[in-house]
Amino acid sequence: MGVLWTFLLQSLCSIVRHSRFLADRFIEGICPFCAFEDARGDQCDHCCRLINACELISPRCKLCGTSPEIRTSKHIFLNLPKLQPQVETYLKSQFGKEDCYWSHNALAISQSWLTEGLKERCITRDLSWGTQVPLEGYDKKVFYVWFDAPIGYVSITANYCKDWKKWWMNPDEVRKHNLKFCISFDKVCLLA
């Protein structure tokens, strides 16, 4: 329903010892939105915008400092614009709700993301570790950590703790880590 098949340009470090696709966090450069000089390949910590690594200006490999080479690789994208009406409906249902566990800050940031308009987001990576994509033609692909996280967090806790519900159903102990991903993107992934 919400998956779009397409191609993504990804960065590849050109040094022989790193001759592999790099994880987003191993690519740094200048943010194309606010010009922050130390933005990472997945987001800018200055303006909080999500970034695709190839959008960075003057990208560099965090491991060796060289300029990465761009290569084309087939990936799976989540069609977030198609899911935006459902996300907006859900978010509106949380505003003003007496038992809402979302903080005002989380609601405001999520609303600003929707106001900008959701964009397609890649949910696979060319990495040697992670959850394998179980589709023909994607045998060397894994799911991006932020895509499988909403299920992974709860399932891992449930697998290892008898009282796992205390971790996930206590609104007094809700904390933020990365609002763009942990609040907004997680909800979209679960809807998809």
Coordinates of C-alpha atoms in Angstrom, one line a residue:
M1 CA 0.0 0.0 0.0
G2 CA 2.6 2.6 1.0
V3 CA 5.8 1.2 -0.6
L4 CA 7.4 2.7 -3.7
W5 CA 10.1 0.8 -5.6
T6 CA 12.8 3.1 -7.0
F7 CA 16.5 3.9 -7.1
L8 CA 18.6 5.9 -4.7
L9 CA 22.0 7.4 -5.1
Q10 CA 24.1 6.5 -2.2
S11 CA 27.6 7.5 -1.2
L12 CA 30.5 5.1 -1.4
C13 CA 33.8 5.9 0.1
S14 CA 36.5 5.9 -2.6
I15 CA 39.4 4.7 -0.4
V16 CA 40.1 1.0 -1.2
R17 CA 40.0 -0.1 2.5
H18 CA 36.5 1.4 2.8
S19 CA 35.3 0.2 -0.6
R20 CA 31.7 -0.3 0.6
F21 CA 28.5 1.7 1.0
L22 CA 28.7 3.8 4.1
A23 CA 26.0 4.0 6.8
D24 CA 24.4 7.4 6.8
R25 CA 26.1 8.4 10.0
F26 CA 29.5 7.8 8.4
I27 CA 28.9 10.6 5.9
E28 CA 29.1 14.2 7.0
G29 CA 28.9 17.5 5.2
I30 CA 27.1 20.9 4.9
C31 CA 23.3 20.9 5.4
P32 CA 21.5 21.9 2.2
F33 CA 18.8 23.6 4.3
C34 CA 20.7 25.7 6.9
A35 CA 24.4 25.4 5.9
F36 CA 25.4 23.8 9.2
E37 CA 28.9 22.4 8.5
D38 CA 28.7 19.1 10.5
A39 CA 25.3 17.6 9.3
R40 CA 25.2 13.9 9.0
G41 CA 23.9 11.7 6.2
D42 CA 20.5 11.1 7.8
Q43 CA 19.7 14.4 9.5
C44 CA 21.0 17.9 10.5
D45 CA 21.3 18.3 14.3
H46 CA 21.2 22.1 13.9
C47 CA 17.9 22.5 11.9
C48 CA 16.5 19.0 12.7
R49 CA 15.7 18.3 9.0
L50 CA 15.9 14.8 7.6
I51 CA 18.5 14.5 4.9
N52 CA 19.4 11.9 2.3
A53 CA 23.2 11.5 2.4
C54 CA 23.6 12.6 -1.3
E55 CA 21.9 15.9 -0.6
L56 CA 24.9 17.0 1.6
I57 CA 27.1 19.8 0.2
S58 CA 30.8 18.8 0.2
P59 CA 30.2 15.3 1.7
R60 CA 33.1 13.6 3.4
C61 CA 33.7 10.1 4.9
K62 CA 33.7 10.3 8.6
L63 CA 36.2 7.4 8.7
C64 CA 38.9 8.8 6.5
G65 CA 37.8 12.4 5.5
T66 CA 37.8 11.7 1.8
S67 CA 35.0 12.7 -0.6
P68 CA 32.7 9.7 -1.2
E69 CA 32.0 8.5 -4.7
I70 CA 28.3 8.3 -5.7
R71 CA 26.9 5.0 -6.9
T72 CA 23.4 3.9 -7.9
S73 CA 21.7 1.1 -6.0
K74 CA 18.2 -0.2 -6.0
H75 CA 16.2 0.4 -2.8
I76 CA 12.7 0.3 -1.3
F77 CA 11.1 3.6 -0.4
L78 CA 8.1 4.2 1.9
N79 CA 5.7 6.5 0.1
L80 CA 5.1 8.9 2.9
P81 CA 3.1 11.5 0.9
K82 CA 0.5 8.7 0.3
L83 CA 0.3 8.1 4.0
Q84 CA 0.2 11.8 5.1
P85 CA -3.7 12.1 5.3
Q86 CA -3.7 9.1 7.8
V87 CA -0.9 10.6 9.8
E88 CA -2.6 14.0 10.0
T89 CA -5.9 12.3 11.1
Y90 CA -4.0 10.4 13.9
L91 CA -2.1 13.5 15.0
K92 CA -5.3 15.7 15.1
S93 CA -6.9 13.0 17.3
Q94 CA -4.1 13.5 19.9
F95 CA -4.4 17.3 20.2
G96 CA -6.3 18.3 23.3
K97 CA -6.9 14.7 24.3
E98 CA -6.9 14.4 28.1
D99 CA -5.1 11.1 28.2
C100 CA -2.6 12.0 25.4
Y101 CA 0.9 10.7 26.2
W102 CA 2.5 13.0 23.6
S103 CA 4.2 16.1 24.9
H104 CA 3.3 19.5 23.5
N105 CA 6.8 19.6 22.0
A106 CA 6.4 16.2 20.2
L107 CA 3.0 17.3 18.8
A108 CA 4.4 20.6 17.6
I109 CA 7.4 19.0 15.9
S110 CA 5.3 16.4 14.3
Q111 CA 2.9 19.0 13.0
S112 CA 5.7 21.0 11.5
W113 CA 7.0 17.9 9.7
L114 CA 3.5 17.5 8.2
T115 CA 3.2 21.2 7.3
E116 CA 6.5 20.8 5.3
G117 CA 4.9 17.8 3.6
L118 CA 6.1 14.2 4.0
K119 CA 8.6 13.0 1.5
E120 CA 9.5 9.5 0.3
R121 CA 11.9 7.9 2.7
C122 CA 14.3 5.0 1.9
I123 CA 13.8 2.0 4.2
T124 CA 16.7 -0.2 3.0
R125 CA 20.5 0.1 3.1
D126 CA 23.5 -1.6 1.5
L127 CA 25.1 -2.9 4.8
S128 CA 26.5 -6.2 5.9
W129 CA 24.6 -6.1 9.2
G130 CA 20.9 -5.7 10.1
T131 CA 17.6 -7.3 9.3
Q132 CA 17.7 -8.8 5.8
V133 CA 15.1 -7.8 3.2
P134 CA 13.2 -11.0 2.4
L135 CA 12.5 -10.2 -1.3
E136 CA 14.1 -11.5 -4.4
G137 CA 16.6 -9.1 -5.8
Y138 CA 17.3 -7.6 -2.4
D139 CA 19.5 -10.3 -1.0
K140 CA 22.3 -7.9 -0.2
K141 CA 20.0 -5.3 1.4
V142 CA 19.0 -4.8 5.0
F143 CA 16.1 -2.7 6.5
Y144 CA 17.2 0.7 7.7
V145 CA 17.4 0.7 11.5
W146 CA 14.7 3.4 11.8
F147 CA 12.2 1.3 9.8
D148 CA 12.4 -1.8 11.9
A149 CA 12.9 0.1 15.2
P150 CA 9.2 0.5 16.1
I151 CA 8.7 -3.2 16.1
G152 CA 12.2 -4.1 17.3
Y153 CA 12.1 -2.0 20.5
V154 CA 9.0 -3.6 21.8
S155 CA 9.7 -7.2 20.6
I156 CA 13.2 -7.3 22.0
T157 CA 11.9 -6.0 25.4
A158 CA 9.0 -8.5 25.4
N159 CA 11.4 -11.3 24.5
Y160 CA 13.8 -10.6 27.4
C161 CA 11.6 -9.1 30.2
K162 CA 8.6 -10.7 31.8
D163 CA 7.4 -7.3 32.9
W164 CA 7.9 -5.6 29.5
K165 CA 4.6 -3.8 29.6
K166 CA 6.0 -1.6 32.4
W167 CA 8.5 -0.3 29.9
W168 CA 5.9 0.5 27.2
M169 CA 2.6 1.3 28.9
N170 CA 3.7 3.8 31.6
P171 CA 3.0 7.4 30.3
D172 CA 5.0 8.9 33.2
E173 CA 8.2 7.3 31.9
V174 CA 8.0 8.4 28.3
R175 CA 11.2 10.1 27.1
K176 CA 12.4 11.5 23.8
H177 CA 15.4 10.4 21.9
N178 CA 15.0 11.6 18.3
L179 CA 11.6 13.1 17.7
K180 CA 11.7 13.0 13.9
F181 CA 12.3 9.3 13.9
C182 CA 10.9 8.0 17.2
I183 CA 7.6 9.9 17.1
S184 CA 6.7 10.8 13.5
F185 CA 8.6 8.2 11.4
D186 CA 7.7 5.3 13.8
K187 CA 4.0 6.1 13.5
V188 CA 4.2 6.2 9.7
C189 CA 6.1 2.9 9.5
L190 CA 3.4 1.3 11.7
L191 CA 0.6 2.7 9.5
A192 CA 2.4 1.4 6.4

